[in-house]
Short mmCIF file of C-alpha atoms and ligand atoms in Angstrom, two decimals:
data_model
loop_
_atom_site.label_atom_id
_atom_site.label_comp_id
_atom_site.label_asym_id
_atom_site.label_seq_id
_atom_site.Cartn_x
_atom_site.Cartn_y
_atom_site.Cartn_z
CA UNK A 1 -35.09 -1.59 14.54
CA UNK A 2 -34.45 -1.51 18.28
CA UNK A 3 -31.64 0.69 19.51
CA UNK A 4 -30.14 1.47 22.89
CA UNK A 5 -27.30 3.80 23.80
CA UNK A 6 -24.61 2.86 26.30
CA UNK A 7 -22.37 5.89 26.91
CA UNK A 8 -20.98 6.78 23.45
CA UNK A 9 -21.57 3.42 21.82
CA UNK A 10 -24.86 2.83 20.03
CA UNK A 11 -25.90 -0.78 19.56
CA UNK A 12 -28.49 -1.65 16.94
CA UNK A 13 -30.03 -5.11 17.18
CA UNK A 14 -32.01 -6.79 14.44
CA UNK A 15 -35.61 -7.32 15.39
CA UNK A 16 -36.47 -8.68 11.94
CA UNK A 17 -34.33 -10.50 9.39
CA UNK A 18 -35.41 -8.25 6.52
CA UNK A 19 -35.75 -4.50 6.28
CA UNK A 20 -37.90 -2.16 4.32
CA UNK A 21 -35.59 0.64 3.08
CA UNK A 22 -34.31 -0.56 -0.28
CA UNK A 23 -34.18 2.77 -2.06
CA UNK A 24 -30.43 2.36 -2.58
CA UNK A 25 -29.70 -1.06 -4.00
CA UNK A 26 -26.56 -1.29 -6.13
CA UNK A 27 -23.60 -2.73 -4.28
CA UNK A 28 -20.06 -3.43 -5.46
CA UNK A 29 -18.49 -6.23 -3.41
CA UNK A 30 -14.71 -6.71 -3.30
CA UNK A 31 -13.24 -9.93 -1.89
CA UNK A 32 -15.46 -12.99 -2.33
CA UNK A 33 -13.45 -15.32 -0.08
CA UNK A 34 -14.48 -17.33 2.99
CA UNK A 35 -16.25 -14.34 4.57
CA UNK A 36 -17.09 -12.16 1.57
CA UNK A 37 -18.70 -14.95 -0.47
CA UNK A 38 -21.40 -15.48 2.16
CA UNK A 39 -21.78 -11.78 2.92
CA UNK A 40 -22.36 -10.94 -0.75
CA UNK A 41 -24.87 -13.82 -0.98
CA UNK A 42 -26.78 -12.41 2.01
CA UNK A 43 -26.98 -8.99 0.36
CA UNK A 44 -28.48 -10.65 -2.73
CA UNK A 45 -30.99 -12.52 -0.53
CA UNK A 46 -32.07 -9.18 0.92
CA UNK A 47 -32.80 -7.60 -2.44
CA UNK A 48 -29.54 -5.81 -3.26
CA UNK A 49 -28.05 -5.97 -6.75
CA UNK A 50 -24.48 -7.10 -6.17
CA UNK A 51 -21.57 -6.82 -8.61
CA UNK A 52 -18.53 -8.63 -7.25
CA UNK A 53 -14.82 -8.60 -7.97
CA UNK A 54 -12.18 -11.06 -6.79
CA UNK A 55 -8.94 -11.95 -8.63
CA UNK A 56 -9.74 -15.60 -7.85
CA UNK A 57 -11.89 -16.96 -10.67
CA UNK A 58 -13.08 -19.80 -8.39
CA UNK A 59 -14.33 -17.28 -5.83
CA UNK A 60 -16.16 -15.35 -8.55
CA UNK A 61 -17.76 -18.50 -9.97
CA UNK A 62 -18.97 -19.57 -6.52
CA UNK A 63 -20.47 -16.10 -5.95
CA UNK A 64 -22.24 -16.18 -9.33
CA UNK A 65 -24.16 -19.24 -8.10
CA UNK A 66 -25.45 -17.05 -5.26
CA UNK A 67 -26.68 -14.36 -7.65
CA UNK A 68 -23.62 -12.06 -7.68
CA UNK A 69 -22.75 -10.57 -11.09
CA UNK A 70 -19.03 -10.81 -11.85
CA UNK A 71 -16.92 -7.77 -12.72
CA UNK A 72 -13.42 -8.09 -14.16
CA UNK A 73 -11.80 -5.25 -12.20
CA UNK A 74 -12.33 -3.04 -9.18
CA UNK A 75 -13.17 -0.12 -11.48
CA UNK A 76 -15.84 -2.14 -13.31
CA UNK A 77 -17.33 -3.36 -10.03
CA UNK A 78 -17.66 0.07 -8.41
CA UNK A 79 -18.82 1.91 -11.54
CA UNK A 80 -22.15 3.58 -10.67
CA UNK A 81 -22.61 1.60 -7.41
CA UNK A 82 -24.27 3.36 -4.46
CA UNK A 83 -22.32 1.21 -1.99
CA UNK A 84 -18.97 -0.53 -2.01
CA UNK A 85 -18.35 -3.31 0.54
CA UNK A 86 -14.91 -4.90 0.84
CA UNK A 87 -13.49 -7.68 2.98
CA UNK A 88 -9.86 -8.29 2.03
CA UNK A 89 -6.85 -10.02 3.56
CA UNK A 90 -4.26 -7.38 4.56
CA UNK A 91 -3.30 -3.73 5.12
CA UNK A 92 -1.46 -3.52 1.79
CA UNK A 93 -4.22 -5.13 -0.25
CA UNK A 94 -6.83 -2.80 1.28
CA UNK A 95 -4.71 0.33 0.70
CA UNK A 96 -3.97 -0.70 -2.91
CA UNK A 97 -7.62 -1.59 -3.56
CA UNK A 98 -8.85 1.80 -2.29
CA UNK A 99 -6.06 4.25 -3.08
CA UNK A 100 -4.33 2.65 -6.10
CA UNK A 101 -4.54 4.21 -9.57
CA UNK A 102 -7.24 1.73 -10.59
CA UNK A 103 -8.75 1.55 -7.13
CA UNK A 104 -12.08 2.27 -5.47
CA UNK A 105 -11.60 5.96 -4.65
CA UNK A 106 -10.56 6.82 -8.22
CA UNK A 107 -13.63 5.14 -9.72
CA UNK A 108 -16.40 5.29 -7.11
CA UNK A 109 -19.59 7.18 -7.94
CA UNK A 110 -19.92 10.60 -6.30
CA UNK A 111 -22.15 10.28 -3.26
CA UNK A 112 -21.42 6.57 -2.81
CA UNK A 113 -20.70 5.02 0.59
CA UNK A 114 -17.59 2.86 0.97
CA UNK A 115 -17.60 0.19 3.73
CA UNK A 116 -14.43 -1.75 4.50
CA UNK A 117 -15.00 -4.85 6.65
CA UNK A 118 -11.43 -6.18 6.48
CA UNK A 119 -9.45 -6.51 9.72
CA UNK A 120 -6.56 -4.04 9.37
CA UNK A 121 -4.46 -1.52 11.29
CA UNK A 122 -6.63 1.46 12.37
CA UNK A 123 -4.26 3.71 10.39
CA UNK A 124 -5.46 2.10 7.15
CA UNK A 125 -9.04 3.48 7.33
CA UNK A 126 -7.62 6.77 8.62
CA UNK A 127 -5.60 7.06 5.38
CA UNK A 128 -8.54 6.14 3.14
CA UNK A 129 -11.16 8.38 4.81
CA UNK A 130 -9.83 11.85 3.75
CA UNK A 131 -9.25 10.67 0.16
CA UNK A 132 -12.78 9.28 -0.02
CA UNK A 133 -14.25 12.53 1.34
CA UNK A 134 -12.17 14.58 -1.11
CA UNK A 135 -13.55 12.43 -3.94
CA UNK A 136 -17.14 12.91 -2.77
CA UNK A 137 -17.80 9.50 -1.15
CA UNK A 138 -18.44 8.54 2.46
CA UNK A 139 -16.27 5.90 4.14
CA UNK A 140 -16.53 3.74 7.26
CA UNK A 141 -14.42 0.92 8.65
CA UNK A 142 -16.73 -1.91 9.73
CA UNK A 143 -14.74 -5.03 10.70
CA UNK A 144 -16.68 -8.10 11.80
CA UNK A 145 -16.77 -10.72 14.51
CA UNK A 146 -18.51 -14.07 14.20
CA UNK A 147 -16.34 -15.97 11.74
CA UNK A 148 -17.35 -17.87 8.63
CA UNK A 149 -20.43 -19.35 10.34
CA UNK A 150 -21.55 -15.85 11.28
CA UNK A 151 -21.03 -14.72 7.68
CA UNK A 152 -23.04 -17.68 6.38
CA UNK A 153 -25.91 -17.26 8.85
CA UNK A 154 -25.92 -13.43 8.76
CA UNK A 155 -25.21 -13.29 12.49
CA UNK A 156 -22.02 -11.21 12.29
CA UNK A 157 -21.37 -8.33 14.69
CA UNK A 158 -20.16 -5.20 12.87
CA UNK A 159 -17.99 -2.68 14.72
CA UNK A 160 -17.99 0.54 12.76
CA UNK A 161 -15.93 3.72 12.82
CA UNK A 162 -16.79 6.87 10.89
CA UNK A 163 -19.28 9.71 10.61
CA UNK A 164 -22.65 9.00 12.22
CA UNK A 165 -24.54 9.81 9.01
CA UNK A 166 -22.42 7.35 7.05
CA UNK A 167 -22.93 4.68 9.70
CA UNK A 168 -26.71 5.24 9.64
CA UNK A 169 -26.73 4.89 5.87
CA UNK A 170 -24.79 1.61 6.12
CA UNK A 171 -27.20 0.00 8.61
CA UNK A 172 -29.56 -1.65 6.04
CA UNK A 173 -26.57 -3.41 4.46
CA UNK A 174 -25.02 -4.35 7.79
CA UNK A 175 -28.39 -5.76 8.90
CA UNK A 176 -28.60 -7.88 5.76
CA UNK A 177 -25.20 -9.40 6.62
CA UNK A 178 -25.23 -9.53 10.41
CA UNK A 179 -27.18 -9.46 13.67
CA UNK A 180 -25.53 -6.58 15.52
CA UNK A 181 -24.16 -3.22 14.44
CA UNK A 182 -22.06 -1.03 16.76
CA UNK A 183 -21.08 2.55 16.01
CA UNK A 184 -17.83 2.76 17.99
CA UNK A 185 -16.71 6.32 17.16
CA UNK A 186 -14.69 8.14 14.50
CA UNK A 187 -13.03 6.41 11.55
CA UNK A 188 -10.64 3.67 12.76
CA UNK A 189 -12.65 3.08 15.95
CA UNK A 190 -14.19 -0.10 14.52
CA UNK A 191 -10.71 -1.59 14.06
CA UNK A 192 -9.70 -0.57 17.59
CA UNK A 193 -12.78 -2.37 18.99
CA UNK A 194 -12.22 -5.44 16.80
CA UNK A 195 -8.51 -5.79 17.68
CA UNK A 196 -9.18 -5.24 21.40
CA UNK A 197 -11.84 -7.97 21.28
CA UNK A 198 -9.60 -10.41 19.46
CA UNK A 199 -6.61 -9.83 21.71
CA UNK A 200 -8.81 -10.58 24.73
CA UNK A 201 -10.22 -13.65 22.95
CA UNK A 202 -6.64 -14.85 22.28
CA UNK A 203 -5.58 -14.25 25.89
CA UNK A 204 -8.63 -15.97 27.45
CA UNK A 205 -8.27 -18.86 24.97
CA UNK A 206 -4.63 -19.32 25.95
CA UNK A 207 -5.42 -19.03 29.68
CA UNK A 208 -8.30 -21.52 29.43
CA UNK A 209 -6.06 -24.03 27.62
CA UNK A 210 -3.32 -23.58 30.22
CA UNK A 211 -5.54 -24.04 33.28
CA UNK A 212 -7.61 -26.89 31.81
CA UNK A 213 -4.36 -28.71 30.95
CA UNK A 214 -2.97 -28.18 34.46
CA UNK A 215 -6.12 -29.44 36.19
CA UNK A 216 -6.41 -32.47 33.93
CA UNK A 217 -2.73 -33.35 34.43
CA UNK A 218 -3.37 -33.18 38.17
CA UNK A 219 -5.97 -35.89 37.72
CA UNK A 220 -9.27 -33.98 37.60
CA UNK A 221 -12.05 -35.33 35.38
CA UNK A 222 -12.11 -32.82 32.45
CA UNK A 223 -15.93 -32.66 32.57
CA UNK A 224 -15.94 -31.89 36.28
CA UNK A 225 -13.26 -29.22 35.85
CA UNK A 226 -15.15 -27.52 33.01
CA UNK A 227 -18.37 -27.65 35.03
CA UNK A 228 -16.61 -25.96 37.96
CA UNK A 229 -15.13 -23.24 35.72
CA UNK A 230 -18.47 -22.58 34.02
CA UNK A 231 -20.11 -22.07 37.41
CA UNK A 232 -17.32 -20.07 39.02
CA UNK A 233 -15.45 -16.80 38.61
CA UNK A 234 -13.29 -18.06 35.69
CA UNK A 235 -16.30 -18.52 33.41
CA UNK A 236 -15.86 -16.98 29.92
CA UNK A 237 -16.79 -17.47 26.26
CA UNK A 238 -13.71 -19.73 26.04
CA UNK A 239 -14.98 -22.07 28.78
CA UNK A 240 -18.66 -21.98 27.82
CA UNK A 241 -18.64 -22.00 24.03
CA UNK A 242 -15.10 -22.62 22.86
CA UNK A 243 -13.56 -25.12 25.29
CA UNK A 244 -10.14 -26.12 23.85
CA UNK A 245 -10.33 -29.68 25.25
CA UNK A 246 -11.85 -32.05 22.67
CA UNK A 247 -15.17 -33.72 23.40
CA UNK A 248 -16.46 -31.45 26.18
CA UNK A 249 -18.40 -28.89 24.10
CA UNK A 250 -19.69 -30.76 21.01
CA UNK A 251 -20.04 -27.59 18.89
CA UNK A 252 -16.54 -26.25 19.67
CA UNK A 253 -13.83 -26.60 16.96
CA UNK A 254 -11.76 -28.72 19.42
CA UNK A 255 -14.45 -31.43 19.09
CA UNK A 256 -13.99 -31.62 15.31
CA UNK A 257 -10.21 -31.88 15.17
CA UNK A 258 -9.85 -28.08 15.47
CA UNK A 259 -11.21 -27.59 11.94
CA UNK A 260 -13.75 -25.01 10.77
CA UNK A 261 -13.12 -22.38 13.44
CA UNK A 262 -11.05 -19.19 13.60
CA UNK A 263 -7.71 -20.15 12.07
CA UNK A 264 -4.61 -19.83 14.23
CA UNK A 265 -2.96 -17.82 11.42
CA UNK A 266 -5.78 -15.23 11.59
CA UNK A 267 -5.35 -15.03 15.38
CA UNK A 268 -1.63 -14.32 14.84
CA UNK A 269 -2.51 -11.65 12.27
CA UNK A 270 -4.94 -9.93 14.66
CA UNK A 271 -2.57 -10.13 17.64
CA UNK A 272 0.22 -8.62 15.55
CA UNK A 273 -2.08 -5.78 14.45
CA UNK A 274 -3.19 -5.24 18.06
CA UNK A 275 0.45 -5.25 19.21
CA UNK A 276 1.27 -2.56 16.65
CA UNK A 277 -1.66 -0.51 17.87
CA UNK A 278 -0.52 -0.87 21.50
CA UNK A 279 3.03 0.12 20.57
CA UNK A 280 1.70 3.33 19.03
CA UNK A 281 -0.07 4.33 22.26
CA UNK A 282 2.51 2.77 24.62
CA UNK A 283 -0.33 0.86 26.34
CA UNK A 284 1.32 -2.11 28.11
CA UNK A 285 0.18 -5.50 26.75
CA UNK A 286 2.24 -8.11 28.66
CA UNK A 287 -0.39 -10.83 28.24
CA UNK A 288 -1.08 -9.91 24.61
CA UNK A 289 2.65 -10.21 23.89
CA UNK A 290 2.85 -13.70 25.43
CA UNK A 291 -0.29 -14.76 23.52
CA UNK A 292 1.23 -13.49 20.26
CA UNK A 293 4.38 -15.55 20.83
CA UNK A 294 2.50 -18.75 21.76
CA UNK A 295 0.13 -18.62 18.77
CA UNK A 296 3.15 -17.90 16.55
CA UNK A 297 4.79 -21.09 17.86
CA UNK A 298 1.62 -23.06 16.96
CA UNK A 299 1.87 -21.59 13.46
CA UNK A 300 5.59 -22.29 13.07
CA UNK A 301 4.92 -25.92 13.97
CA UNK A 302 2.61 -26.16 10.96
CA UNK A 303 -0.81 -25.74 12.60
CA UNK A 304 -1.72 -22.29 11.26
CA UNK A 305 -4.80 -23.65 9.49
CA UNK A 306 -6.21 -25.18 12.68
CA UNK A 307 -8.53 -23.28 15.00
CA UNK A 308 -6.61 -21.14 17.52
CA UNK A 309 -7.81 -23.35 20.41
CA UNK A 310 -5.27 -25.90 19.08
CA UNK A 311 -2.90 -24.18 21.52
CA UNK A 312 -4.24 -26.68 24.10
CA UNK A 313 -2.59 -29.50 22.13
CA UNK A 314 0.72 -27.65 22.20
CA UNK A 315 0.57 -27.19 25.98
CA UNK A 316 -0.46 -30.81 26.46
CA UNK A 317 2.42 -32.01 24.32
CA UNK A 318 4.89 -29.93 26.34
CA UNK A 319 3.56 -31.52 29.56
CA UNK A 320 3.93 -35.03 28.10
CA UNK A 321 7.66 -34.43 27.60
CA UNK A 322 8.29 -34.09 31.36
P1 NAD B 401 -10.02 -15.13 2.29
O1 NAD B 401 -8.56 -15.24 2.00
O2 NAD B 401 -10.84 -16.36 2.32
O3 NAD B 401 -10.71 -14.09 1.27
C1 NAD B 401 -10.12 -12.91 0.82
C2 NAD B 401 -10.47 -12.77 -0.65
O4 NAD B 401 -9.99 -11.50 -1.12
C3 NAD B 401 -9.80 -13.83 -1.53
O5 NAD B 401 -10.80 -14.53 -2.28
C4 NAD B 401 -8.86 -13.03 -2.43
O6 NAD B 401 -8.72 -13.59 -3.73
C5 NAD B 401 -9.58 -11.69 -2.45
N1 NAD B 401 -8.75 -10.57 -2.89
C6 NAD B 401 -7.42 -10.38 -2.75
N2 NAD B 401 -7.07 -9.20 -3.30
C7 NAD B 401 -8.19 -8.64 -3.80
C8 NAD B 401 -8.48 -7.41 -4.49
N3 NAD B 401 -7.52 -6.53 -4.77
N4 NAD B 401 -9.75 -7.15 -4.85
C9 NAD B 401 -10.73 -8.04 -4.59
N5 NAD B 401 -10.53 -9.21 -3.94
C10 NAD B 401 -9.27 -9.49 -3.55
O7 NAD B 401 -10.09 -14.36 3.70
P2 NAD B 401 -11.35 -14.27 4.70
O8 NAD B 401 -11.25 -15.35 5.70
O9 NAD B 401 -12.59 -14.09 3.92
O10 NAD B 401 -10.96 -12.93 5.49
C11 NAD B 401 -11.11 -11.66 4.91
C12 NAD B 401 -10.93 -10.59 5.96
O11 NAD B 401 -11.87 -10.81 7.03
C13 NAD B 401 -9.55 -10.57 6.63
O12 NAD B 401 -9.17 -9.24 6.86
C14 NAD B 401 -9.78 -11.33 7.93
O13 NAD B 401 -8.85 -10.95 8.93
C15 NAD B 401 -11.20 -10.89 8.26
N6 NAD B 401 -11.94 -11.82 9.13
C16 NAD B 401 -11.94 -13.16 8.86
C17 NAD B 401 -12.65 -14.01 9.68
C18 NAD B 401 -12.67 -15.50 9.43
O14 NAD B 401 -13.10 -16.27 10.32
N7 NAD B 401 -12.26 -15.97 8.25
C19 NAD B 401 -13.36 -13.51 10.79
C20 NAD B 401 -13.38 -12.13 11.02
C21 NAD B 401 -12.65 -11.29 10.18
#
């Protein structure tokens, strides 16, 4: 494993797709949805024994095909497991799953390590951490970036918060499920990094859509405009990889009817979580606030399931009305 340290953030990059330390192998996996299904499958591929729980029987059946053993409750899944990995939809579901009467903390094995990869408010891991420690387990928050494709191809980036020794212990699992692992600081720091990243992604996506639309409406050839942006000071991931104008970047969701990307409804969720975080610190987020409102409008018009770059269509439609 190669590692380099930039100030207080340590970045670990995979140099091989498999790893040798498999002394600890039993993993309970909670949440076998779009992300978790692939992540659990990648743990199995890397030699872990995975017992999964999801209230959706379809999700459990799909995971069984990938070698995951089904459990019929959280308690049954975590019983005796050395690791628990979860990737769940919301603050409330994560808090209930960990701190509820029949939840993870009440039933986890002493000495186990709990890893929550859900995207949630940083206060959620901060509430779970002391209870986990009191019980005798370690806990880190380790949200992910890279989407469903990243989960499928094990190229996710993990942004972790927690004790260094817990992070180090999690690395073999994170490497089985992703390509990069960042230790961002104390518990909750992973969520802060994730939400900061996604707010910036939402803002640059919105700005790219706005400026591409303006230039095209002024008569520029869309290809020429994109070429200029990609070779000038406005270049970003949004212009290079994720252009919101259909047909210019063949692999971008915009070129496949805005399907199969990062859903607008998940962008709204992350922007709302980031806005809550900013409110707590009183950090001004004028652009984040505008982005939240615009992506909410896309959702209220019925396009929540489309990739968030669909915002370009909204702006284009507004221009057409003039
Ligand atoms: P999903 O809805 O596809 O999957 C969530 C799964 O959790 C569902 O199968 C649901 O049945 C299950 N679940 C609900 N309550 C449960 C419980 N108590 N115990 C066990 N399982 C339970 O959602 P997803 O797209 O996989 O996203 C999961 C998390 O990952 C979210 O926090 C999301 O914000 C984050 N995320 C998603 C993406 C993405 O592109 N989909 C990217 C990065 C981060």
